[in-house]
XYZ file of C-alpha atoms in Angstrom:
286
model
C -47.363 -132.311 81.918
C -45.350 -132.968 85.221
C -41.066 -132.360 84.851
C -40.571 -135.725 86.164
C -38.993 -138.678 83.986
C -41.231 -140.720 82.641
C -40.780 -144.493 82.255
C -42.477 -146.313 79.383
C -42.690 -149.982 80.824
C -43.531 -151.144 77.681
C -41.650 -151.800 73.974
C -40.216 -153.953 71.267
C -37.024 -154.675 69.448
C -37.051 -156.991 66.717
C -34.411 -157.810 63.896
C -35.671 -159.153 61.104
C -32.683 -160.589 59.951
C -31.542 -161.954 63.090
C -34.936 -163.437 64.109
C -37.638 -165.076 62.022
C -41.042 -164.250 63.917
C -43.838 -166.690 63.355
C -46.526 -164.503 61.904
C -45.300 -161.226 62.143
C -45.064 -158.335 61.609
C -48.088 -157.925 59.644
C -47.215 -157.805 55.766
C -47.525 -154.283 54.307
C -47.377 -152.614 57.380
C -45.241 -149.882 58.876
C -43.955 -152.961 61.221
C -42.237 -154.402 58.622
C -38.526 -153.011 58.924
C -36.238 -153.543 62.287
C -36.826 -151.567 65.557
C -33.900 -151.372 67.562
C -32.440 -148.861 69.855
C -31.483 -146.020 67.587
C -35.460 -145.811 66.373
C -36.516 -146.006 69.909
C -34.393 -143.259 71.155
C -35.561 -140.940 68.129
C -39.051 -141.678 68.911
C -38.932 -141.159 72.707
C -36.649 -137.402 72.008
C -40.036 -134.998 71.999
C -41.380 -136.479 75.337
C -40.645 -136.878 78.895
C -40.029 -140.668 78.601
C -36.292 -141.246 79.764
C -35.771 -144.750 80.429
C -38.089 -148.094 78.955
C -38.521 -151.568 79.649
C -38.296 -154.164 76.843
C -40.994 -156.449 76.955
C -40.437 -160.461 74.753
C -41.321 -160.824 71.428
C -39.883 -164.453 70.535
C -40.893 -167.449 72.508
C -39.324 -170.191 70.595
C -35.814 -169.470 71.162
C -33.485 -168.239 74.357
C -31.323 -165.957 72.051
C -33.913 -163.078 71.935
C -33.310 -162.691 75.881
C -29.364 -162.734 75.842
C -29.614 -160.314 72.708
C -31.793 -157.710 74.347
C -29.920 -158.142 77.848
C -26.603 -157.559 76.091
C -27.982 -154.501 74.050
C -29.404 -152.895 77.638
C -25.913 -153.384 79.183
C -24.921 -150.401 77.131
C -27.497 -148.241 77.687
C -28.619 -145.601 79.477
C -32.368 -145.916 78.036
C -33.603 -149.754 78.305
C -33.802 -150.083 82.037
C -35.650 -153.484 82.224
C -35.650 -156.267 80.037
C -39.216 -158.706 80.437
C -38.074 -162.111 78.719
C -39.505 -165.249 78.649
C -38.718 -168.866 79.255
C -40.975 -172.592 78.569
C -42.500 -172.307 82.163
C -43.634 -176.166 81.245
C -40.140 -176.749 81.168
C -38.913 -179.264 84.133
C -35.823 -176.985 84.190
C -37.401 -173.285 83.788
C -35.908 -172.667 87.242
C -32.235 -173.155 85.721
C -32.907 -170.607 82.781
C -34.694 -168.213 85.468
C -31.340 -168.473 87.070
C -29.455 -167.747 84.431
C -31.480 -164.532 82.945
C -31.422 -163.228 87.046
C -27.925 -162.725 86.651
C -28.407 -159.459 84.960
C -29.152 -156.701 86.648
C -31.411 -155.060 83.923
C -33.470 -158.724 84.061
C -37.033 -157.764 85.534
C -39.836 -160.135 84.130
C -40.905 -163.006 82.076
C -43.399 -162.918 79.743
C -45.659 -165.640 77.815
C -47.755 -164.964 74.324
C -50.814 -166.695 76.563
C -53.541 -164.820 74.134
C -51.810 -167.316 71.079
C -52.422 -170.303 73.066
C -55.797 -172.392 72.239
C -56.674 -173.235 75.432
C -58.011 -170.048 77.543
C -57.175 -171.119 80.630
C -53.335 -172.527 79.387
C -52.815 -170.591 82.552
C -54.603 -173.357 85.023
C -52.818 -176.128 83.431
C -50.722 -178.058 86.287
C -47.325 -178.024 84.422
C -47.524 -174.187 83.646
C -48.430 -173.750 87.280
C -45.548 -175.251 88.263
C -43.120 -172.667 86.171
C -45.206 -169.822 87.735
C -44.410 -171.432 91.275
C -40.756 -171.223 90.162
C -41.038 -167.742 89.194
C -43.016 -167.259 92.763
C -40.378 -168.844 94.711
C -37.859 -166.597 92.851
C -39.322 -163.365 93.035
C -39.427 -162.504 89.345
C -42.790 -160.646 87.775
C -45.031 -162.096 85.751
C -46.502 -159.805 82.381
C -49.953 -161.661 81.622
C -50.910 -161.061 78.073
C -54.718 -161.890 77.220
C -57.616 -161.454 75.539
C -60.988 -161.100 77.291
C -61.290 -164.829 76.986
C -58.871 -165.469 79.338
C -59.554 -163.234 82.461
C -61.985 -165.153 83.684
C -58.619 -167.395 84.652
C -57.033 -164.753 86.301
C -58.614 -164.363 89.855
C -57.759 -168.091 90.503
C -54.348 -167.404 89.286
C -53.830 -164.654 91.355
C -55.401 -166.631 94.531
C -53.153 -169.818 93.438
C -49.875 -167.228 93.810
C -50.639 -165.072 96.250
C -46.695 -163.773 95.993
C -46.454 -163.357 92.677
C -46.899 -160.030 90.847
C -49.001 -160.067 87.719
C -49.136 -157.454 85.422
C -51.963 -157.312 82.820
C -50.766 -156.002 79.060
C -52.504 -153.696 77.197
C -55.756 -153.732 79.952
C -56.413 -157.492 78.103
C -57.565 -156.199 74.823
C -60.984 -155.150 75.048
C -62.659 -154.896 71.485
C -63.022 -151.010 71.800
C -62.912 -150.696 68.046
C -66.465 -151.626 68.416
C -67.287 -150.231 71.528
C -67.953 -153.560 73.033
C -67.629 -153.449 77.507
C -68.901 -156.756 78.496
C -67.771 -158.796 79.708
C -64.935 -157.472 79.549
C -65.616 -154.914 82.541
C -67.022 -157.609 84.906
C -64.054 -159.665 84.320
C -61.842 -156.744 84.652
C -62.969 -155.688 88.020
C -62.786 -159.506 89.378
C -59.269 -159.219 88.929
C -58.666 -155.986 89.918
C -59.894 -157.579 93.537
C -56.365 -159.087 93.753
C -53.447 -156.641 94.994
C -50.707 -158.757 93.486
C -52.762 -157.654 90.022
C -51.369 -154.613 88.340
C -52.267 -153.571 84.785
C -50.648 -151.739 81.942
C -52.579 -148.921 80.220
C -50.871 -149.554 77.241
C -52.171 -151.397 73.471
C -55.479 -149.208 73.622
C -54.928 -147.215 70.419
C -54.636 -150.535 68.523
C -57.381 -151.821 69.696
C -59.414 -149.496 68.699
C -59.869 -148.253 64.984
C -56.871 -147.653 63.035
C -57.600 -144.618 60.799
C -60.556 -142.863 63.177
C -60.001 -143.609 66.983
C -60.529 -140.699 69.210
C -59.683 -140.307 72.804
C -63.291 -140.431 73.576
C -63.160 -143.976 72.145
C -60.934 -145.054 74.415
C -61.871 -143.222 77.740
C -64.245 -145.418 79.166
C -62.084 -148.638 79.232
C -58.988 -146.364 80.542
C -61.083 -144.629 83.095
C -62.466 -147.943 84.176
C -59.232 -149.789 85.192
C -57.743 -146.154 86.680
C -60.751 -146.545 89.044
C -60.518 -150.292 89.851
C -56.840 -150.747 90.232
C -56.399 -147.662 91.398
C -53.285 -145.302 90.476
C -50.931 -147.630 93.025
C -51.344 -150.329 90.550
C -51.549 -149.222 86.896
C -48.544 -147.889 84.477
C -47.806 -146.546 81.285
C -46.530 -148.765 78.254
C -46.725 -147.900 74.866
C -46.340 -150.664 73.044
C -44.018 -149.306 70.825
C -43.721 -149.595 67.685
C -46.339 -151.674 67.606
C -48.410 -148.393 68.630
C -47.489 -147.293 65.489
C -50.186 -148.972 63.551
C -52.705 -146.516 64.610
C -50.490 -143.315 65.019
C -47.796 -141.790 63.357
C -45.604 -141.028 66.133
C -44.823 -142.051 69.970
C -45.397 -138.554 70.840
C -49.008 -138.507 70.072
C -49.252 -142.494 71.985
C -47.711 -140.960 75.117
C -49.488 -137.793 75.558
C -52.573 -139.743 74.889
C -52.139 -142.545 77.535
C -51.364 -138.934 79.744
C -54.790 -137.389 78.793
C -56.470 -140.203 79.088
C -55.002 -140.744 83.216
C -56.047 -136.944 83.358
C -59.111 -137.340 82.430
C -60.066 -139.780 84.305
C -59.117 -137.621 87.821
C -56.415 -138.457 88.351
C -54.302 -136.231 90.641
C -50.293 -134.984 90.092
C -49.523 -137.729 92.824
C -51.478 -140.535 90.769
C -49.746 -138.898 87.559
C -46.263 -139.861 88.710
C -47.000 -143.305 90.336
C -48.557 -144.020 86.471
C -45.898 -142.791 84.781
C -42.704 -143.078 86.962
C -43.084 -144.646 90.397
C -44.783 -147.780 89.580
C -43.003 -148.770 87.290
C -39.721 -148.582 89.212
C -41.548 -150.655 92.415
C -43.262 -153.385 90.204
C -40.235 -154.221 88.256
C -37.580 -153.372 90.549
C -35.815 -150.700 88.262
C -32.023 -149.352 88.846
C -33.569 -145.748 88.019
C -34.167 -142.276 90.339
């Protein structure tokens, strides 16, 4: 593994006391205790990963984005904060505004795979929030099911300025080793260079108590190959991640062996895990 400092461009914080989440975490399940800083730190200690970016959790209330802004103003680790605003609001530009004046502020994010409609995306008041966010120059994280990328290349044509990030490579259902159409729709919008992609959210999506790497190679080796290593990044959706492992460590140097594998050279290594990140997002970071 290279000596360079990774960045992990994407995570969670919640507080389960300070925040009621509609829905989650899942009852029973390792996710049900807070994940804040401390945790994250611990978990991060064994690897190369140096610096993160929080990525929303809440989309009913502004708090979570002040909270996790005022929590990255003391620290070394959390690098860039993704929040989110109503972009159906008439006045989304005002709380853009307001979130850009902190300098960890990098991204806004919308729970679009939770919203009926697959293409909530097309909709002429959302459209007009992403135009805002356009004009503004602040990233968009897009995060779907394979539903909803058939949306995407029309997006990405309507906002030819605006970078879009795809979570988690949109979910495929690798648990049961289903591709299409999830690769078709995949490598439409990989067609767009304002379209970047996360591998990230693969180990959850596959099985639980059994994945393998080989489970999960094709889908990673197929995006590495579309988007090319200029346009994908590590996340690892921690601690969400740690549904179907039993430490970060094991996530990360997964996500690694899995860019390996798939060819990619020590250059392509660093963009994935480093460089990238710090371009997309616009990261204070060396």
């Amino acid at each position: 593994m290279t000596d360079m400092a990774h960045i992990d461009t994407h995570h969670h914080f919640w507080d389960l006391q300070k925040f009621a989440y509609e829905g989650f975490p899942p009852e029973g399940t390792v996710l049900c205790q807070n994940y804040l800083l401390p945790e994250l730190e611990r978990a991060i200690a064994p690897t190369p990963v140096k610096h993160t970016v929080f990525v929303q959790v809440q989309q009913s209330t502004y708090e979570e984005n002040e909270w996790v802004l005022k929590l990255a103003e003391s620290s070394s680790t959390v690098v860039g904060v993704v929040g989110w605003v109503d972009l159906t609001d008439p006045e989304v530009g005002t709380h853009v505004d307001k979130l850009k004046v902190h300098r960890k502020f990098c991204g806004i994010r919308h729970l679009t795979h939770n919203e009926p409609d697959h293409n909530w995306l097309l909709r002429e008041d959302v459209q007009r929030g992403l135009g805002v966010l356009e004009e503004k120059g602040v990233p968009f994280d897009l995060l779907l099911k394979p539903p909803n990328l058939p949306a995407i290349p029309a997006l990405a044509k309507a906002f030819p300025k605006l970078k879009f990030v795809i979570n988690h490579i949109a979910k495929p259902l690798i648990k049961d080793g289903v591709v299409e159409p999830w690769r078709t729709d995949i490598t439409k919008c990989a067609a767009f260079p304002n379209v970047h992609i996360k591998l990230s959210g693969m180990v959850t999506e596959a099985d639980f108590s059994s994945w393998k790497i080989e489970d999960i190679q094709p889908y990673a080796s197929h995006i590495i190959s579309m988007f090319g290593a200029e346009r994908v990044m590590f996340g690892s959706d921690w601690p969400v991640c740690l549904l179907a492992s039993d430490a970060y460590s094991k996530v990360h140097r997964t996500y690694y062996d899995l860019a390996v594998n798939a060819g990619c050279t020590p250059a392509d290594l660093r963009r994935i895990f480093h460089d990238n990140a710090k371009e997309f997002y616009g990261l204070h970071v060396e």
